[in-house]
Amino acid sequence: AVIANTSGYLLSIKKQDKEVVQKGEVLAVVSSSAEFEDVTMLEQAIERFLQEGSFPQALLSKKLKLGELQGDFSQFVLDHAANGFQTNNRYAETNISQLNRQISNLQLSIGELEKMQTVTAAEVQLAHRQFMDKQSLYSSGAIDRFELESYKSKEYQKDKELKQLSLSILEKQKEINQLQTQIAQITQNKATSNQALSSSLIEKAQLLRSKIMEWKFKYVLVAPVDGQLSYGQLRQ
């Protein structure tokens, strides 16, 4: 015996009297606010999405008659749109590209500063040798103290320039590290957001699938076993 799980009239009978059927085949559909063909189409699309991750774009905009399933399907459509927007959104990539350009410019600046650093280091050594030479002359009385101190001042000034260059290089390297941290954060945030949206979309699809199964249990009569149909006691 095949008994409907809800009250109503038979909207369509899929198999004829005395026809041989297989277990699970649809025999008839009880009337409801949804179209059986639309529900079946949606069920197939949801199964494909859960297995392959793709959903027919045309079905998202198609006006399906789903009755009590409409709310769950609408929520799935909204989540699907949000997930697609996040996936195609180039905002994060644009930001990362801009940050990488800043890093490249800083690296070029560091390269120039390092060249200056090499030259200045040589100038420091030269100034030191000159001071040592003048110190010998001062000891012998060939020059006065004022001239000696002027050479010491030159050495001090070059040494100060060298230290300033080293500090500038460190500051720019610090900026690079900060920019790299920003890039890592943007990348992580996008991945986290994508994962959250993807998980939410899968949950909505699984919920919709369970709702479709409930709907079919109520409104669709299926063959419980293999056998031959008999409508001898079918009541109008």
PDB file of C-alpha atoms in Angstrom:
ATOM      1  CA  ALA A   1       0.000   0.000   0.000  1.00  0.00           C
ATOM      2  CA  VAL A   2       1.178   3.531  -0.819  1.00  0.00           C
ATOM      3  CA  ILE A   3      -0.335   6.173   1.449  1.00  0.00           C
ATOM      4  CA  ALA A   4       0.030   9.939   1.114  1.00  0.00           C
ATOM      5  CA  ASN A   5       1.597  11.706   4.100  1.00  0.00           C
ATOM      6  CA  THR A   6      -0.573  14.797   3.749  1.00  0.00           C
ATOM      7  CA  SER A   7      -4.126  15.600   2.777  1.00  0.00           C
ATOM      8  CA  GLY A   8      -4.970  16.884  -0.699  1.00  0.00           C
ATOM      9  CA  TYR A   9      -5.827  15.679  -4.168  1.00  0.00           C
ATOM     10  CA  LEU A  10      -3.530  13.909  -6.590  1.00  0.00           C
ATOM     11  CA  LEU A  11      -2.140  16.575  -8.901  1.00  0.00           C
ATOM     12  CA  SER A  12      -0.598  14.094 -11.309  1.00  0.00           C
ATOM     13  CA  ILE A  13      -0.229  10.344 -11.602  1.00  0.00           C
ATOM     14  CA  LYS A  14       3.130   9.391 -13.083  1.00  0.00           C
ATOM     15  CA  LYS A  15       2.531   5.650 -13.609  1.00  0.00           C
ATOM     16  CA  GLN A  16      -0.335   3.696 -15.091  1.00  0.00           C
ATOM     17  CA  ASP A  17      -2.354   0.859 -13.536  1.00  0.00           C
ATOM     18  CA  LYS A  18      -0.621  -2.552 -13.812  1.00  0.00           C
ATOM     19  CA  GLU A  19       2.675  -0.868 -14.710  1.00  0.00           C
ATOM     20  CA  VAL A  20       5.846  -2.462 -13.330  1.00  0.00           C
ATOM     21  CA  VAL A  21       7.917  -0.005 -11.281  1.00  0.00           C
ATOM     22  CA  GLN A  22      11.209   0.043  -9.437  1.00  0.00           C
ATOM     23  CA  LYS A  23      11.717   0.963  -5.803  1.00  0.00           C
ATOM     24  CA  GLY A  24      11.960   4.748  -5.389  1.00  0.00           C
ATOM     25  CA  GLU A  25      10.156   5.655  -8.629  1.00  0.00           C
ATOM     26  CA  VAL A  26       7.650   8.523  -8.394  1.00  0.00           C
ATOM     27  CA  LEU A  27       4.088   7.277  -8.653  1.00  0.00           C
ATOM     28  CA  ALA A  28       2.084  10.436  -8.031  1.00  0.00           C
ATOM     29  CA  VAL A  29       2.261  13.971  -6.636  1.00  0.00           C
ATOM     30  CA  VAL A  30      -0.152  15.471  -4.119  1.00  0.00           C
ATOM     31  CA  SER A  31      -1.220  19.056  -4.775  1.00  0.00           C
ATOM     32  CA  SER A  32       0.784  21.785  -3.020  1.00  0.00           C
ATOM     33  CA  SER A  33       1.864  25.395  -3.537  1.00  0.00           C
ATOM     34  CA  ALA A  34       5.015  24.194  -5.300  1.00  0.00           C
ATOM     35  CA  GLU A  35       5.523  22.758  -8.774  1.00  0.00           C
ATOM     36  CA  PHE A  36       6.942  19.228  -8.674  1.00  0.00           C
ATOM     37  CA  GLU A  37       9.106  19.865 -11.762  1.00  0.00           C
ATOM     38  CA  ASP A  38      10.596  23.013 -10.222  1.00  0.00           C
ATOM     39  CA  VAL A  39      11.361  21.257  -6.946  1.00  0.00           C
ATOM     40  CA  THR A  40      12.959  18.379  -8.847  1.00  0.00           C
ATOM     41  CA  MET A  41      15.051  20.808 -10.900  1.00  0.00           C
ATOM     42  CA  LEU A  42      16.205  22.565  -7.724  1.00  0.00           C
ATOM     43  CA  GLU A  43      16.987  19.277  -6.002  1.00  0.00           C
ATOM     44  CA  GLN A  44      19.245  18.198  -8.864  1.00  0.00           C
ATOM     45  CA  ALA A  45      21.010  21.572  -8.871  1.00  0.00           C
ATOM     46  CA  ILE A  46      21.583  21.472  -5.091  1.00  0.00           C
ATOM     47  CA  GLU A  47      22.987  17.949  -5.274  1.00  0.00           C
ATOM     48  CA  ARG A  48      25.351  19.036  -8.018  1.00  0.00           C
ATOM     49  CA  PHE A  49      26.418  22.070  -5.994  1.00  0.00           C
ATOM     50  CA  LEU A  50      27.174  19.984  -2.905  1.00  0.00           C
ATOM     51  CA  GLN A  51      29.181  17.506  -4.973  1.00  0.00           C
ATOM     52  CA  GLU A  52      30.961  19.798  -7.444  1.00  0.00           C
ATOM     53  CA  GLY A  53      30.631  23.301  -5.973  1.00  0.00           C
ATOM     54  CA  SER A  54      28.846  24.769  -8.997  1.00  0.00           C
ATOM     55  CA  PHE A  55      25.248  25.952  -9.318  1.00  0.00           C
ATOM     56  CA  PRO A  56      23.469  26.807 -12.618  1.00  0.00           C
ATOM     57  CA  GLN A  57      23.480  30.591 -12.960  1.00  0.00           C
ATOM     58  CA  ALA A  58      20.241  30.539 -14.944  1.00  0.00           C
ATOM     59  CA  LEU A  59      18.437  28.800 -12.097  1.00  0.00           C
ATOM     60  CA  LEU A  60      19.375  31.581  -9.659  1.00  0.00           C
ATOM     61  CA  SER A  61      17.324  34.108 -11.618  1.00  0.00           C
ATOM     62  CA  LYS A  62      14.614  31.720 -12.823  1.00  0.00           C
ATOM     63  CA  LYS A  63      11.188  32.219 -11.267  1.00  0.00           C
ATOM     64  CA  LEU A  64      10.626  28.833  -9.697  1.00  0.00           C
ATOM     65  CA  LYS A  65       7.353  27.923  -8.053  1.00  0.00           C
ATOM     66  CA  LEU A  66       8.627  26.447  -4.784  1.00  0.00           C
ATOM     67  CA  GLY A  67       5.880  27.191  -2.300  1.00  0.00           C
ATOM     68  CA  GLU A  68       7.071  26.579   1.259  1.00  0.00           C
ATOM     69  CA  LEU A  69      10.632  26.068  -0.007  1.00  0.00           C
ATOM     70  CA  GLN A  70      10.849  29.592  -1.425  1.00  0.00           C
ATOM     71  CA  GLY A  71      12.239  31.201   1.745  1.00  0.00           C
ATOM     72  CA  ASP A  72      15.118  28.745   2.053  1.00  0.00           C
ATOM     73  CA  PHE A  73      15.911  29.026  -1.644  1.00  0.00           C
ATOM     74  CA  SER A  74      15.898  32.845  -1.469  1.00  0.00           C
ATOM     75  CA  GLN A  75      18.391  32.712   1.402  1.00  0.00           C
ATOM     76  CA  PHE A  76      20.596  30.383  -0.599  1.00  0.00           C
ATOM     77  CA  VAL A  77      20.464  32.776  -3.572  1.00  0.00           C
ATOM     78  CA  LEU A  78      21.490  35.710  -1.351  1.00  0.00           C
ATOM     79  CA  ASP A  79      24.421  33.791   0.131  1.00  0.00           C
ATOM     80  CA  HIS A  80      25.454  32.601  -3.327  1.00  0.00           C
ATOM     81  CA  ALA A  81      25.499  36.212  -4.567  1.00  0.00           C
ATOM     82  CA  ALA A  82      27.519  37.357  -1.549  1.00  0.00           C
ATOM     83  CA  ASN A  83      29.983  34.530  -2.025  1.00  0.00           C
ATOM     84  CA  GLY A  84      30.360  35.358  -5.716  1.00  0.00           C
ATOM     85  CA  PHE A  85      30.901  39.051  -4.970  1.00  0.00           C
ATOM     86  CA  GLN A  86      33.585  38.266  -2.404  1.00  0.00           C
ATOM     87  CA  THR A  87      35.322  35.832  -4.740  1.00  0.00           C
ATOM     88  CA  ASN A  88      35.337  38.295  -7.657  1.00  0.00           C
ATOM     89  CA  ASN A  89      36.043  41.373  -5.557  1.00  0.00           C
ATOM     90  CA  ARG A  90      39.459  42.780  -6.511  1.00  0.00           C
ATOM     91  CA  TYR A  91      39.632  45.253  -3.598  1.00  0.00           C
ATOM     92  CA  ALA A  92      42.080  43.142  -1.590  1.00  0.00           C
ATOM     93  CA  GLU A  93      44.276  42.446  -4.626  1.00  0.00           C
ATOM     94  CA  THR A  94      44.329  46.163  -5.490  1.00  0.00           C
ATOM     95  CA  ASN A  95      45.419  47.055  -1.962  1.00  0.00           C
ATOM     96  CA  ILE A  96      48.111  44.384  -1.995  1.00  0.00           C
ATOM     97  CA  SER A  97      49.372  45.630  -5.367  1.00  0.00           C
ATOM     98  CA  GLN A  98      49.631  49.186  -4.031  1.00  0.00           C
ATOM     99  CA  LEU A  99      51.473  48.005  -0.918  1.00  0.00           C
ATOM    100  CA  ASN A 100      53.888  45.966  -3.038  1.00  0.00           C
ATOM    101  CA  ARG A 101      54.659  49.062  -5.121  1.00  0.00           C
ATOM    102  CA  GLN A 102      55.444  50.956  -1.926  1.00  0.00           C
ATOM    103  CA  ILE A 103      57.737  48.130  -0.850  1.00  0.00           C
ATOM    104  CA  SER A 104      59.526  48.212  -4.218  1.00  0.00           C
ATOM    105  CA  ASN A 105      60.057  51.983  -3.924  1.00  0.00           C
ATOM    106  CA  LEU A 106      61.416  51.588  -0.394  1.00  0.00           C
ATOM    107  CA  GLN A 107      63.766  48.840  -1.533  1.00  0.00           C
ATOM    108  CA  LEU A 108      65.065  51.129  -4.283  1.00  0.00           C
ATOM    109  CA  SER A 109      65.611  53.872  -1.691  1.00  0.00           C
ATOM    110  CA  ILE A 110      67.476  51.447   0.541  1.00  0.00           C
ATOM    111  CA  GLY A 111      69.693  50.505  -2.415  1.00  0.00           C
ATOM    112  CA  GLU A 112      70.593  54.171  -2.987  1.00  0.00           C
ATOM    113  CA  LEU A 113      71.222  54.728   0.718  1.00  0.00           C
ATOM    114  CA  GLU A 114      73.514  51.704   0.858  1.00  0.00           C
ATOM    115  CA  LYS A 115      75.560  53.138  -2.019  1.00  0.00           C
ATOM    116  CA  MET A 116      75.838  56.426  -0.124  1.00  0.00           C
ATOM    117  CA  GLN A 117      76.712  54.458   2.987  1.00  0.00           C
ATOM    118  CA  THR A 118      79.654  52.789   1.207  1.00  0.00           C
ATOM    119  CA  VAL A 119      80.964  56.149  -0.025  1.00  0.00           C
ATOM    120  CA  THR A 120      80.514  57.821   3.361  1.00  0.00           C
ATOM    121  CA  ALA A 121      82.251  54.941   5.160  1.00  0.00           C
ATOM    122  CA  ALA A 122      85.263  55.500   2.901  1.00  0.00           C
ATOM    123  CA  GLU A 123      85.121  59.235   3.643  1.00  0.00           C
ATOM    124  CA  VAL A 124      85.079  58.496   7.383  1.00  0.00           C
ATOM    125  CA  GLN A 125      88.235  56.425   7.040  1.00  0.00           C
ATOM    126  CA  LEU A 126      89.894  59.170   4.980  1.00  0.00           C
ATOM    127  CA  ALA A 127      88.933  61.838   7.514  1.00  0.00           C
ATOM    128  CA  HIS A 128      90.316  59.677  10.307  1.00  0.00           C
ATOM    129  CA  ARG A 129      93.649  59.211   8.515  1.00  0.00           C
ATOM    130  CA  GLN A 130      93.857  62.931   7.871  1.00  0.00           C
ATOM    131  CA  PHE A 131      93.200  63.637  11.536  1.00  0.00           C
ATOM    132  CA  MET A 132      95.896  61.180  12.608  1.00  0.00           C
ATOM    133  CA  ASP A 133      98.361  62.816  10.211  1.00  0.00           C
ATOM    134  CA  LYS A 134      97.519  66.265  11.535  1.00  0.00           C
ATOM    135  CA  GLN A 135      97.805  65.032  15.082  1.00  0.00           C
ATOM    136  CA  SER A 136     101.442  64.104  14.354  1.00  0.00           C
ATOM    137  CA  LEU A 137     102.018  67.560  12.947  1.00  0.00           C
ATOM    138  CA  TYR A 138     100.385  69.109  15.994  1.00  0.00           C
ATOM    139  CA  SER A 139     102.650  67.077  18.287  1.00  0.00           C
ATOM    140  CA  SER A 140     105.667  68.418  16.437  1.00  0.00           C
ATOM    141  CA  GLY A 141     104.292  71.956  16.627  1.00  0.00           C
ATOM    142  CA  ALA A 142     103.816  72.294  12.872  1.00  0.00           C
ATOM    143  CA  ILE A 143     100.126  73.232  13.215  1.00  0.00           C
ATOM    144  CA  ASP A 144      98.092  74.803  15.962  1.00  0.00           C
ATOM    145  CA  ARG A 145      95.288  73.207  17.960  1.00  0.00           C
ATOM    146  CA  PHE A 146      92.573  75.035  16.040  1.00  0.00           C
ATOM    147  CA  GLU A 147      93.608  73.404  12.744  1.00  0.00           C
ATOM    148  CA  LEU A 148      93.804  69.992  14.429  1.00  0.00           C
ATOM    149  CA  GLU A 149      90.309  70.333  15.845  1.00  0.00           C
ATOM    150  CA  SER A 150      88.955  71.319  12.406  1.00  0.00           C
ATOM    151  CA  TYR A 151      90.117  67.925  11.058  1.00  0.00           C
ATOM    152  CA  LYS A 152      88.625  66.165  14.051  1.00  0.00           C
ATOM    153  CA  SER A 153      85.361  67.993  13.367  1.00  0.00           C
ATOM    154  CA  LYS A 154      85.398  66.768   9.753  1.00  0.00           C
ATOM    155  CA  GLU A 155      85.875  63.192  10.933  1.00  0.00           C
ATOM    156  CA  TYR A 156      83.031  63.594  13.450  1.00  0.00           C
ATOM    157  CA  GLN A 157      80.721  65.045  10.802  1.00  0.00           C
ATOM    158  CA  LYS A 158      81.376  62.194   8.347  1.00  0.00           C
ATOM    159  CA  ASP A 159      80.852  59.638  11.102  1.00  0.00           C
ATOM    160  CA  LYS A 160      77.562  61.342  11.984  1.00  0.00           C
ATOM    161  CA  GLU A 161      76.452  61.181   8.323  1.00  0.00           C
ATOM    162  CA  LEU A 162      77.299  57.462   8.243  1.00  0.00           C
ATOM    163  CA  LYS A 163      75.213  56.772  11.346  1.00  0.00           C
ATOM    164  CA  GLN A 164      72.321  58.807   9.940  1.00  0.00           C
ATOM    165  CA  LEU A 165      72.383  56.750   6.753  1.00  0.00           C
ATOM    166  CA  SER A 166      72.290  53.545   8.807  1.00  0.00           C
ATOM    167  CA  LEU A 167      69.287  54.883  10.748  1.00  0.00           C
ATOM    168  CA  SER A 168      67.511  55.826   7.501  1.00  0.00           C
ATOM    169  CA  ILE A 169      68.049  52.316   6.141  1.00  0.00           C
ATOM    170  CA  LEU A 170      66.676  50.807   9.362  1.00  0.00           C
ATOM    171  CA  GLU A 171      63.615  53.090   9.230  1.00  0.00           C
ATOM    172  CA  LYS A 172      62.841  52.135   5.657  1.00  0.00           C
ATOM    173  CA  GLN A 173      63.303  48.454   6.462  1.00  0.00           C
ATOM    174  CA  LYS A 174      60.885  48.929   9.343  1.00  0.00           C
ATOM    175  CA  GLU A 175      58.359  50.463   6.923  1.00  0.00           C
ATOM    176  CA  ILE A 176      58.790  47.464   4.607  1.00  0.00           C
ATOM    177  CA  ASN A 177      58.136  45.072   7.495  1.00  0.00           C
ATOM    178  CA  GLN A 178      54.980  47.000   8.416  1.00  0.00           C
ATOM    179  CA  LEU A 179      53.738  46.919   4.811  1.00  0.00           C
ATOM    180  CA  GLN A 180      54.438  43.184   4.592  1.00  0.00           C
ATOM    181  CA  THR A 181      52.446  42.708   7.796  1.00  0.00           C
ATOM    182  CA  GLN A 182      49.539  44.626   6.220  1.00  0.00           C
ATOM    183  CA  ILE A 183      49.697  42.409   3.130  1.00  0.00           C
ATOM    184  CA  ALA A 184      49.645  39.277   5.295  1.00  0.00           C
ATOM    185  CA  GLN A 185      46.667  40.648   7.261  1.00  0.00           C
ATOM    186  CA  ILE A 186      44.702  41.528   4.120  1.00  0.00           C
ATOM    187  CA  THR A 187      45.408  38.078   2.678  1.00  0.00           C
ATOM    188  CA  GLN A 188      44.344  36.373   5.915  1.00  0.00           C
ATOM    189  CA  ASN A 189      41.179  38.478   6.233  1.00  0.00           C
ATOM    190  CA  LYS A 190      40.158  37.660   2.659  1.00  0.00           C
ATOM    191  CA  ALA A 191      40.793  33.956   3.186  1.00  0.00           C
ATOM    192  CA  THR A 192      38.829  33.982   6.450  1.00  0.00           C
ATOM    193  CA  SER A 193      35.955  35.896   4.874  1.00  0.00           C
ATOM    194  CA  ASN A 194      35.874  33.567   1.866  1.00  0.00           C
ATOM    195  CA  GLN A 195      35.893  30.524   4.126  1.00  0.00           C
ATOM    196  CA  ALA A 196      33.073  31.920   6.277  1.00  0.00           C
ATOM    197  CA  LEU A 197      30.919  32.740   3.255  1.00  0.00           C
ATOM    198  CA  SER A 198      31.657  29.390   1.638  1.00  0.00           C
ATOM    199  CA  SER A 199      30.771  27.514   4.837  1.00  0.00           C
ATOM    200  CA  SER A 200      27.568  29.528   5.213  1.00  0.00           C
ATOM    201  CA  LEU A 201      26.605  28.797   1.604  1.00  0.00           C
ATOM    202  CA  ILE A 202      27.185  25.060   2.058  1.00  0.00           C
ATOM    203  CA  GLU A 203      25.078  25.133   5.228  1.00  0.00           C
ATOM    204  CA  LYS A 204      22.256  26.862   3.340  1.00  0.00           C
ATOM    205  CA  ALA A 205      22.483  24.260   0.561  1.00  0.00           C
ATOM    206  CA  GLN A 206      22.381  21.392   3.046  1.00  0.00           C
ATOM    207  CA  LEU A 207      19.403  22.951   4.798  1.00  0.00           C
ATOM    208  CA  LEU A 208      17.622  23.437   1.479  1.00  0.00           C
ATOM    209  CA  ARG A 209      18.290  19.810   0.554  1.00  0.00           C
ATOM    210  CA  SER A 210      16.775  18.614   3.839  1.00  0.00           C
ATOM    211  CA  LYS A 211      13.733  20.860   3.283  1.00  0.00           C
ATOM    212  CA  ILE A 212      13.286  19.391  -0.208  1.00  0.00           C
ATOM    213  CA  MET A 213      13.408  15.892   1.262  1.00  0.00           C
ATOM    214  CA  GLU A 214      10.737  16.877   3.794  1.00  0.00           C
ATOM    215  CA  TRP A 215       8.613  18.329   0.998  1.00  0.00           C
ATOM    216  CA  LYS A 216       8.937  15.155  -1.076  1.00  0.00           C
ATOM    217  CA  PHE A 217       8.034  13.018   1.943  1.00  0.00           C
ATOM    218  CA  LYS A 218       4.793  14.989   2.301  1.00  0.00           C
ATOM    219  CA  TYR A 219       3.756  15.468  -1.295  1.00  0.00           C
ATOM    220  CA  VAL A 220       5.418  12.803  -3.429  1.00  0.00           C
ATOM    221  CA  LEU A 221       4.299   9.162  -3.482  1.00  0.00           C
ATOM    222  CA  VAL A 222       7.079   6.758  -4.378  1.00  0.00           C
ATOM    223  CA  ALA A 223       7.239   3.002  -4.839  1.00  0.00           C
ATOM    224  CA  PRO A 224       8.454   1.457  -1.539  1.00  0.00           C
ATOM    225  CA  VAL A 225       9.564  -1.743  -3.317  1.00  0.00           C
ATOM    226  CA  ASP A 226       9.873  -3.163  -6.827  1.00  0.00           C
ATOM    227  CA  GLY A 227       6.510  -4.415  -8.070  1.00  0.00           C
ATOM    228  CA  GLN A 228       3.408  -3.969 -10.179  1.00  0.00           C
ATOM    229  CA  LEU A 229       0.934  -1.181  -9.568  1.00  0.00           C
ATOM    230  CA  SER A 230      -2.707  -1.879  -8.828  1.00  0.00           C
ATOM    231  CA  TYR A 231      -5.208   0.983  -8.760  1.00  0.00           C
ATOM    232  CA  GLY A 232      -8.145  -1.281  -8.016  1.00  0.00           C
ATOM    233  CA  GLN A 233      -8.992   0.538  -4.782  1.00  0.00           C
ATOM    234  CA  LEU A 234      -8.013   4.037  -5.904  1.00  0.00           C
ATOM    235  CA  ARG A 235     -10.515   6.547  -4.571  1.00  0.00           C
ATOM    236  CA  GLN A 236     -11.463   9.771  -6.323  1.00  0.00           C
TER     237      GLN A 236
END
